[in-house]
Amino acid sequence: MFSIKPVVQDYWDWRAAGNFLFGGTGSGLMIVLAFAALLGGVSFPLPALIALAFVGAGLFLVWLEIGKPWRFLNVFRNPFTSWMSREAYAAAFLTLAGLAAAWTGSAALIALAAALGAVFLFCQARILHASRGIPAWRDSSVLPVIFATGIAEGTALAALILLAEPSRPAWLLPLLLIALFVRALTFFQYRKRMSDGRAPVAVVRRLARISTTVWTLAFAVPAALVVIAMAVPALAPIATAIAAICAVFGGWHVKFNIVRKLAHVQGLAIERMPVRGTPGIATPSAHPGWQRD
Amino acid sequence: MKFVSRKFRTQADRVDKKVKTFCYQCVAGPDLLTVNVRNGVAVGIEPDLSAASVHPGGGKVCVKAFGIVQKAYHPNRVLTPMKRTNPNKGRHEDPGFVPITWDEAMDIIADKLNGVRATGLLDESGYPRVAFSSGGGGTPQSYMGSLPAFLAAWGPVDFGIGSGQGVKCTHSEHLYGELWHRAFTVAADTPLTLYNVSFGANIEASGGVCGVWRHANARDRGMKRVQIEPALSITGACSAEWVPIRPKTDPAFMYAMIHVALYEHPREALDIPFLKDRTGSPYLIAPDGFFLRDKKTKKPLLWDLKTKKAVPFDTPGTDPALEGTFKVSGLEVGVDGAATEHKNIECRPAFSHLLDHVANCTPEWAAKICDVPVDTIRRVANEFVANAHVGETIEIEGQVLPYRPIAVTLGKTVNNGWGGYECCWARTLLATLFGALEVPGGTLGTTVRLNKPLDDRMGSLAPSPEGFLDYPMNPTDKENWVSRPNIRNAYRTLVPLSGNSSWSPALGPTHLAWMFQEEPPKNLPKPTQPDVWFVYRTNPAISAWDAPGVARKISRFPFVVAFAFTMDETNHMADVLLPDCVDIESTQLWRVGGTKYVEQFWHYHGFALRQAAIEARGESRDFTDIATELAERTGLRDAYNNRINRGGLGVRLKDKGGKYDFSLEENKRHSKEEIWDAVCRAASSELTGGKNSDGLDWYKENGLKTEPFSQVNWYLYPKMVEMGLRFEMPYQERLLRVGKQLANRLHEHGIDWWEKQLTEYQALPAWKDFPGMWEEDARISSGGEDFPFWLLTSRSMQYAWGNNVALQMIKEVADNVAGHGGIIINAGRAAELGIGEGDLIEVRSSLRSTKGMAILRQGIRPDTILMIGQFDHWKTPYAKNLHTPSMNTVTPMSMRLTDATGSSSDLVRVQVRRIGEAA
Amino acid sequence: MTRYVMVADLRRCVGCQTCTAACRHTNATPPGVQWRRVIDVEVGEYPDVQRAFMPVGCMHCADPPCMAVCPSTATRKRDDGIVTIDWDICIGCAYCSVACPYQARYKVDKADFAYGADAAENEAEQYDPRKLGVSTKCNFCADRIDEGCAKGLTPGVDPEATPACVNSCIADALHFGDIEDPKSNVSKMLKEHKNFRMHEDLGTDPGFYYLWD
């Protein structure tokens, strides 16, 4: 792949995107689960395994994408500067802690798993942020989006999994509502930052195009359903279930867009057109695909 | 295939040997290189930086040379001789080629050739039964080993069946350039020029390594180049200024520059001594337009301001008048020797006639024609004048010469077809007015191909009776005019300026050889097909104008022998394919240095060896072995060896002065090593005056042998002064006479289809509506349709002359340069037509249509579209899958658009329409 | 200290791609993998249009984002500023590719040849499976520099110690040398001519300078 104008990167395809989709959901679930267990006494072994399965599925997809899969252990070599190495460590410890928590039912271990889940989720956000070649990733506004949606997805998935659980904490639905709201805020803040000249024109256009869907799918519909679930107990199960699915898919929609559709490369720029033969003429710059063209 | 893992990372440490050789794939070469070889396999090309101090381009080679490796190992290379099994020929016929042995191939060809020898070398129309075509601006000669000796031994061969030259070369420049200053091609003295007005000369794409190198240096030191052309080329990009101009209106711009020089600046701005003493400006013009001559000596007269009388031009100590009207007597020698004696008539010098001629050619006049702002034209003209440095001198190797750092250079389509004469004349005149012709900093010729000797430009200088440079015009007088053409394009009959050197057949109206196949010319012998047609390094079925029409005509040729690299559109019609060695498999010594085409100005001259860096692949054979075998089988061994001895391979093997003799025994068959060893030894001896006779082995090791070549030899001026010669400017009395005589001869023979061409022979060429000629041709041919766009082409450094469209790497790197692979159209105009980036568009001329992908750019006139290179392949492997259009598909061959030199322009009026979405 | 940098004189460059081809040969990169290439840029609107050619590739940044993100430590920066990739360690995650703002990195997963699946003789001779599935990019012909230096040659001055693209440039537009040495060819050029670096605002401190006046 090579283009003077910013075009969508093709170094990371749907498999890499899958890691962000599932990894965020899984780690978010682990975090919420720990709170539910610690504060509400929810039984967590099975849900914890589900959370790990999500994280594992994401990592498996990445493993499918890397060029030298049998060298995957080399991923651990650079925790000093690489967020990918750190993510790998976080994932490894998260898996160990999660399995141990599920095996033993220990509250301390689930708390540890949640903490590692938070680290993992943070690493995922930082992986994107450290990618200086992709304007839509390198801005700090991407961090809250990835984190907030992970939490929102985790909360939604927890609400879904614990639907039949009598000990389901009452704060779960209000938390989901808040998480949805925070996620929407982070997304629209992100969009604003991108539109302020921090991203190529094509990214800004794409963001404008997906905003309605994001607003609807990732916020308005699930939020409304959560409100309905809280207000009308008879409809609670079905409304919660649909809200949760919407919230998860809404988050995935946002992340898939960020990783695959908004991931335009920086593009190349020429600061000054060269002077040929007659010195001293000031000449314009060119940065094809960016607003200051 | 089994691969071995290797521990290295770059090539530097993994090369067994580096073989010195050269690349002469394009006319701007040759340039020197090394082939990196490992385990007998060529793995890379590098410049030969050991030659950096000798070669005027730093010892480098351009991108094309890097394609040679892929060429050698191309999977679709023809690697055995083949014969056709399907007697039917045509684009849609499967030739059914089957592999045969060399022996069988040679048997088939020798049978044909011996049959021809038995029947007679000329056919019933008087045309040679054997024809040979090659392309690449003559560069194939540096690859065809000793074949020239075989062809010379053979006897008459038709070298004039065109590959596309005329429209694809700077044809007017070739002919008029040689006439006026021994300039087969014309260049600026780039290392010294300060101001270069370039009308579409795409030097950064077609000037080769030396052109790019010299112009980069010139830009660095502050040379200003103004690029005037309809589409912003690579060269336009690298210029100080781009001026978009309406196609084919360049003469008007130049005429306006002449007007500004003559009417808006004081006379002293011109180089008056140069005009008086080194040009025909003071020659007096008699009433019928011919020079007024001295009755006794028949020498042209000029008015001497000192003695106040008319005296022969070469009278010593005169002060010739440039302007005024003078009462004089003398003889006017007109057409076919008719002479009129004039007594006390009023005559004016040629310069006065020039003043009248351009009186109305103001920038305001030109601006409307060229669609260029009047201020731009006037500013460019004034800057040109301001940079002329009239009166200044410069010391070159101890010799004081005039210094005139201004030059006008011309591109291909400016410089051929109608308007080509006017452009060449105006360009040469612009240099002449300021004494900037053939002096340091000015406008220079490079080499000669029509004047002899071909390898000694300075040695070709000889005086005409009028004191100008003599010129080998084809005769137009009654006794000597060649009424029966010697070859099918009739260059000797129709084009006096094409001369009669070994290059002349290929510089005549070569497309006529194709046109006449279907439209027999009235009162010339019946057009015939050659019994045997050899084709080498050319693909006329792609490269000629109206390429599909040419393909159709080729399919009717009875016996075609093609030297084949891969299958292509022309050898699809062949009867026998012969696999010759590619560049890095074969051996040939070539003359380098001195002043060669384009921008090859050296401080050295000598010889370079192209040698086999790798074993010949498959059954491919070195050309010298092929030629020797042909000579053996046709019983021409002695004559072939004799031709080699007499210099048929570029060097005489025996010195006329007796200093050396490396002649081959004529009645013996010699190996290619023996032949080239003898040539190498003779070359070394020639170069060193007999002191050194290094042979083939020495050249294999060292690659190159040179001796210093004085820079003074870049300039004709010192020699002109020494010989007392004048440049034939501004007045073209000789052309006027030749044209009128040619008209008489043609009319006497009932030839009335060359009338329009006869109008070009004007003593002072006038502006004509050149764009209108193309518009009119399209209208007439289509029955009145409107074609709103100009379709142009532009050379690509990656492809031009390279015979390399089948190479993946070339395509890959060419794609980094905008415009390759599609059709460039102005973005604004495209938007009006609803055409988006990458959309499929159809381009239709009065002849036919082609299609390709739209490439939207700002750097092109809204009325112009551009197709880079020559494509539209349907047979050549790899290229046929590129879907890249070519203007050759839609450009008609047209007698109306053929000028007096027998060329036309790469230009056609077209319609454009969107036919599909971007993929 | 030494820091090797590339200097491209945009006034001289003609976009001919000779450097691109020379790099392809020297480094035996597969089709489409151009560690060095020259881009063709057009600015303005008809008739006020300018066009320029710009050699690009790895900028050998002083703060290479690719190195920081590399999880395997395959990407490293040498003491002389050259950013390298160890193909024996690289896992081919392409994280470096998204971190590089110059699109300088390539990853080819399957053997690919000029004319399809079968290698021509020259390709087979140069084929190196270690390059599959890993990240590759320009390394300033580091081994040439090392070998040249070992012979006492000066990179950027002596062709044997100079990157192939620089040696091949027919416009003498590409130059290479040590920017830390005030007397080096590149230091002098940068002093004498106005120049810029691409995407300097991204904090990469690139080692590729463009002369424009």
CSV table of C-alpha atoms in Angstrom, one decimal, chain A residues 44-282:
chain,number,residue,atom,x,y,z
A,44,PHE,CA,-18.6,-14.8,38.6
A,45,PRO,CA,-16.8,-17.9,37.5
A,46,LEU,CA,-18.7,-18.5,34.3
A,47,PRO,CA,-19.0,-14.8,33.3
A,48,ALA,CA,-15.3,-14.4,34.0
A,49,LEU,CA,-14.6,-17.3,31.6
A,50,ILE,CA,-16.8,-15.5,29.0
A,51,ALA,CA,-14.8,-12.3,29.5
A,52,LEU,CA,-11.6,-14.3,29.0
A,53,ALA,CA,-13.0,-15.9,25.9
A,54,PHE,CA,-13.7,-12.5,24.4
A,55,VAL,CA,-10.2,-11.3,25.1
A,56,GLY,CA,-8.7,-14.6,23.9
A,57,ALA,CA,-10.8,-14.5,20.7
A,58,GLY,CA,-9.4,-11.0,20.0
A,59,LEU,CA,-5.8,-12.2,20.6
A,60,PHE,CA,-6.3,-15.2,18.4
A,61,LEU,CA,-7.4,-13.0,15.5
A,62,VAL,CA,-4.3,-11.0,15.9
A,63,TRP,CA,-2.2,-14.2,16.0
A,64,LEU,CA,-3.9,-15.0,12.6
A,65,GLU,CA,-2.8,-11.7,11.2
A,66,ILE,CA,0.9,-11.6,12.2
A,67,GLY,CA,3.4,-12.5,9.6
A,68,LYS,CA,5.4,-14.9,11.8
A,69,PRO,CA,2.9,-16.5,14.1
A,70,TRP,CA,5.3,-19.1,15.5
A,71,ARG,CA,7.5,-16.2,16.7
A,72,PHE,CA,4.6,-14.8,18.8
A,73,LEU,CA,6.6,-15.1,22.0
A,74,ASN,CA,8.8,-12.3,20.7
A,75,VAL,CA,5.9,-10.0,21.4
A,76,PHE,CA,7.0,-9.9,25.0
A,77,ARG,CA,10.4,-8.5,24.3
A,78,ASN,CA,9.7,-4.8,24.5
A,79,PRO,CA,7.6,-3.9,27.5
A,80,PHE,CA,9.9,-0.9,28.0
A,81,THR,CA,8.3,1.2,25.2
A,82,SER,CA,5.8,-0.9,23.2
A,83,TRP,CA,2.2,-0.9,24.2
A,84,MET,CA,1.7,-4.0,22.2
A,85,SER,CA,4.2,-5.8,24.5
A,86,ARG,CA,2.5,-4.4,27.5
A,87,GLU,CA,-0.9,-5.5,26.2
A,88,ALA,CA,0.5,-9.0,25.8
A,89,TYR,CA,1.8,-9.0,29.4
A,90,ALA,CA,-1.5,-7.6,30.6
A,91,ALA,CA,-3.4,-10.3,28.6
A,92,ALA,CA,-1.2,-13.1,29.9
A,93,PHE,CA,-1.7,-12.0,33.6
A,94,LEU,CA,-5.3,-11.2,33.0
A,95,THR,CA,-5.8,-14.7,31.7
A,96,LEU,CA,-4.0,-16.3,34.6
A,97,ALA,CA,-5.8,-14.2,37.2
A,98,GLY,CA,-9.2,-14.7,35.5
A,99,LEU,CA,-8.7,-18.4,35.3
A,100,ALA,CA,-7.6,-18.6,38.9
A,101,ALA,CA,-10.5,-16.4,39.9
A,102,ALA,CA,-12.9,-18.6,38.1
A,103,TRP,CA,-11.3,-21.8,39.5
A,104,THR,CA,-11.1,-20.6,43.1
A,105,GLY,CA,-14.0,-18.1,43.2
A,106,SER,CA,-11.7,-15.8,45.1
A,107,ALA,CA,-12.9,-12.2,45.3
A,108,ALA,CA,-9.3,-11.0,45.6
A,109,LEU,CA,-8.4,-12.8,42.4
A,110,ILE,CA,-11.4,-11.4,40.5
A,111,ALA,CA,-10.4,-7.9,41.7
A,112,LEU,CA,-6.9,-8.6,40.4
A,113,ALA,CA,-8.3,-9.8,37.1
A,114,ALA,CA,-10.4,-6.6,36.9
A,115,ALA,CA,-7.4,-4.5,37.5
A,116,LEU,CA,-5.5,-6.4,34.8
A,117,GLY,CA,-8.5,-6.0,32.5
A,118,ALA,CA,-8.3,-2.3,33.1
A,119,VAL,CA,-4.6,-2.3,32.3
A,120,PHE,CA,-5.3,-4.4,29.2
A,121,LEU,CA,-8.0,-2.0,28.0
A,122,PHE,CA,-5.7,0.9,28.7
A,123,CYS,CA,-3.0,-0.8,26.6
A,124,GLN,CA,-5.4,-1.2,23.7
A,125,ALA,CA,-6.2,2.5,23.8
A,126,ARG,CA,-2.5,3.3,24.0
A,127,ILE,CA,-1.6,1.0,21.1
A,128,LEU,CA,-3.7,3.2,18.9
A,129,HIS,CA,-2.5,6.4,20.4
A,130,ALA,CA,1.1,5.5,19.8
A,131,SER,CA,0.5,5.0,16.1
A,132,ARG,CA,1.8,8.2,14.9
A,133,GLY,CA,1.2,7.3,11.3
A,134,ILE,CA,-2.5,7.3,11.7
A,135,PRO,CA,-4.0,10.8,12.5
A,136,ALA,CA,-7.3,9.3,13.7
A,137,TRP,CA,-5.5,7.2,16.2
A,138,ARG,CA,-2.7,9.3,17.4
A,139,ASP,CA,-4.8,12.0,19.0
A,140,SER,CA,-5.3,11.7,22.7
A,141,SER,CA,-9.1,11.9,22.2
A,142,VAL,CA,-9.0,8.3,21.0
A,143,LEU,CA,-8.0,7.1,24.5
A,144,PRO,CA,-11.3,7.9,26.3
A,145,VAL,CA,-13.3,6.5,23.4
A,146,ILE,CA,-11.6,3.1,23.6
A,147,PHE,CA,-11.8,3.1,27.3
A,148,ALA,CA,-15.3,4.3,27.6
A,149,THR,CA,-16.7,1.9,25.0
A,150,GLY,CA,-14.9,-1.0,26.6
A,151,ILE,CA,-16.6,-0.2,29.9
A,152,ALA,CA,-20.0,0.4,28.2
A,153,GLU,CA,-19.7,-2.9,26.3
A,154,GLY,CA,-18.6,-4.7,29.4
A,155,THR,CA,-21.5,-3.2,31.4
A,156,ALA,CA,-24.0,-4.1,28.6
A,157,LEU,CA,-22.7,-7.6,28.4
A,158,ALA,CA,-22.8,-8.0,32.1
A,159,ALA,CA,-26.4,-6.8,32.1
A,160,LEU,CA,-27.2,-9.4,29.4
A,161,ILE,CA,-25.3,-12.3,31.1
A,162,LEU,CA,-26.7,-11.5,34.5
A,163,LEU,CA,-30.2,-11.0,33.2
A,164,ALA,CA,-31.5,-14.2,34.9
A,165,GLU,CA,-29.3,-13.7,37.9
A,166,PRO,CA,-31.4,-12.8,40.9
A,167,SER,CA,-28.4,-11.2,42.7
A,168,ARG,CA,-27.9,-8.9,39.8
A,169,PRO,CA,-27.0,-5.5,41.3
A,170,ALA,CA,-29.6,-2.8,40.9
A,171,TRP,CA,-26.9,-0.2,39.9
A,172,LEU,CA,-26.1,-2.2,36.7
A,173,LEU,CA,-28.7,-0.5,34.5
A,174,PRO,CA,-28.0,3.1,35.8
A,175,LEU,CA,-24.3,2.3,35.3
A,176,LEU,CA,-25.0,1.3,31.7
A,177,LEU,CA,-26.9,4.5,31.1
A,178,ILE,CA,-24.0,6.5,32.4
A,179,ALA,CA,-21.5,4.4,30.4
A,180,LEU,CA,-23.5,5.0,27.2
A,181,PHE,CA,-23.7,8.7,27.9
A,182,VAL,CA,-20.0,8.9,28.6
A,183,ARG,CA,-19.2,6.9,25.5
A,184,ALA,CA,-21.3,9.2,23.4
A,185,LEU,CA,-19.6,12.2,24.9
A,186,THR,CA,-16.1,10.8,24.2
A,187,PHE,CA,-17.1,10.0,20.7
A,188,PHE,CA,-18.4,13.4,19.9
A,189,GLN,CA,-15.4,15.0,21.5
A,190,TYR,CA,-13.2,12.8,19.4
A,191,ARG,CA,-15.2,13.8,16.3
A,192,LYS,CA,-14.7,17.5,17.2
A,193,ARG,CA,-11.0,17.1,17.6
A,194,MET,CA,-10.7,15.3,14.3
A,195,SER,CA,-12.7,18.1,12.6
A,196,ASP,CA,-10.4,20.7,14.0
A,197,GLY,CA,-7.7,19.9,11.4
A,198,ARG,CA,-6.2,17.0,13.2
A,199,ALA,CA,-7.2,14.5,10.5
A,200,PRO,CA,-7.4,14.4,6.8
A,201,VAL,CA,-10.5,15.6,5.0
A,202,ALA,CA,-11.6,12.0,4.2
A,203,VAL,CA,-11.6,11.1,8.0
A,204,VAL,CA,-13.7,14.1,8.8
A,205,ARG,CA,-16.2,13.3,6.1
A,206,ARG,CA,-16.4,9.7,7.2
A,207,LEU,CA,-17.0,10.7,10.8
A,208,ALA,CA,-19.8,13.0,9.7
A,209,ARG,CA,-21.3,10.1,7.8
A,210,ILE,CA,-21.3,7.6,10.7
A,211,SER,CA,-22.3,10.0,13.4
A,212,THR,CA,-26.0,9.4,13.0
A,213,THR,CA,-25.5,5.6,13.2
A,214,VAL,CA,-23.3,6.0,16.2
A,215,TRP,CA,-25.7,8.3,17.9
A,216,THR,CA,-28.6,6.0,17.3
A,217,LEU,CA,-27.1,2.6,17.7
A,218,ALA,CA,-24.5,3.3,20.4
A,219,PHE,CA,-26.5,5.8,22.4
A,220,ALA,CA,-30.1,6.8,21.7
A,221,VAL,CA,-31.7,3.3,21.2
A,222,PRO,CA,-29.9,1.5,24.1
A,223,ALA,CA,-30.3,4.4,26.4
A,224,ALA,CA,-34.0,4.6,25.7
A,225,LEU,CA,-34.4,0.9,26.2
A,226,VAL,CA,-32.5,1.1,29.5
A,227,VAL,CA,-34.8,3.8,30.6
A,228,ILE,CA,-37.8,1.7,29.6
A,229,ALA,CA,-36.3,-1.3,31.4
A,230,MET,CA,-36.0,0.7,34.5
A,231,ALA,CA,-39.4,2.3,34.2
A,232,VAL,CA,-41.4,-0.7,33.1
A,233,PRO,CA,-40.4,-3.9,35.0
A,234,ALA,CA,-42.5,-6.1,32.8
A,235,LEU,CA,-40.5,-5.1,29.8
A,236,ALA,CA,-37.2,-5.1,31.6
A,237,PRO,CA,-35.8,-8.4,30.4
A,238,ILE,CA,-36.4,-7.8,26.8
A,239,ALA,CA,-35.5,-4.1,26.8
A,240,THR,CA,-32.3,-4.9,28.7
A,241,ALA,CA,-31.4,-7.6,26.3
A,242,ILE,CA,-31.9,-5.5,23.3
A,243,ALA,CA,-30.3,-2.5,24.9
A,244,ALA,CA,-27.2,-4.6,25.8
A,245,ILE,CA,-26.9,-6.0,22.3
A,246,CYS,CA,-27.3,-2.5,20.8
A,247,ALA,CA,-24.7,-1.1,23.2
A,248,VAL,CA,-22.2,-3.8,22.4
A,249,PHE,CA,-22.7,-3.6,18.6
A,250,GLY,CA,-22.7,0.2,18.9
A,251,GLY,CA,-19.3,0.0,20.5
A,252,TRP,CA,-18.0,-2.4,18.0
A,253,HIS,CA,-19.3,-0.2,15.2
A,254,VAL,CA,-17.3,2.7,16.6
A,255,LYS,CA,-14.1,0.7,17.1
A,256,PHE,CA,-14.4,-1.0,13.7
A,257,ASN,CA,-14.7,2.4,12.1
A,258,ILE,CA,-11.7,3.7,14.0
A,259,VAL,CA,-9.5,0.7,13.2
A,260,ARG,CA,-10.6,0.1,9.6
A,261,LYS,CA,-12.5,3.0,8.2
A,262,LEU,CA,-11.0,6.1,9.8
A,263,ALA,CA,-7.5,4.8,9.8
A,264,HIS,CA,-6.2,7.0,7.0
A,265,VAL,CA,-2.5,7.2,6.8
A,266,GLN,CA,-0.8,10.6,7.3
A,267,GLY,CA,-0.1,11.0,3.6
A,268,LEU,CA,2.9,12.8,2.2
A,269,ALA,CA,3.5,16.5,2.2
A,270,ILE,CA,5.8,18.9,0.5
A,271,GLU,CA,6.5,21.9,2.7
A,272,ARG,CA,7.9,24.1,-0.1
A,273,MET,CA,7.8,23.7,-3.8
A,274,PRO,CA,11.4,23.9,-5.0
A,275,VAL,CA,12.8,26.9,-6.8
A,276,ARG,CA,14.1,26.0,-10.2
A,277,GLY,CA,16.6,28.4,-11.7
A,278,THR,CA,15.3,31.7,-10.4
A,279,PRO,CA,15.9,32.0,-6.6
A,280,GLY,CA,13.9,33.7,-4.0
A,281,ILE,CA,10.3,33.0,-5.1
A,282,ALA,CA,8.2,31.9,-2.2
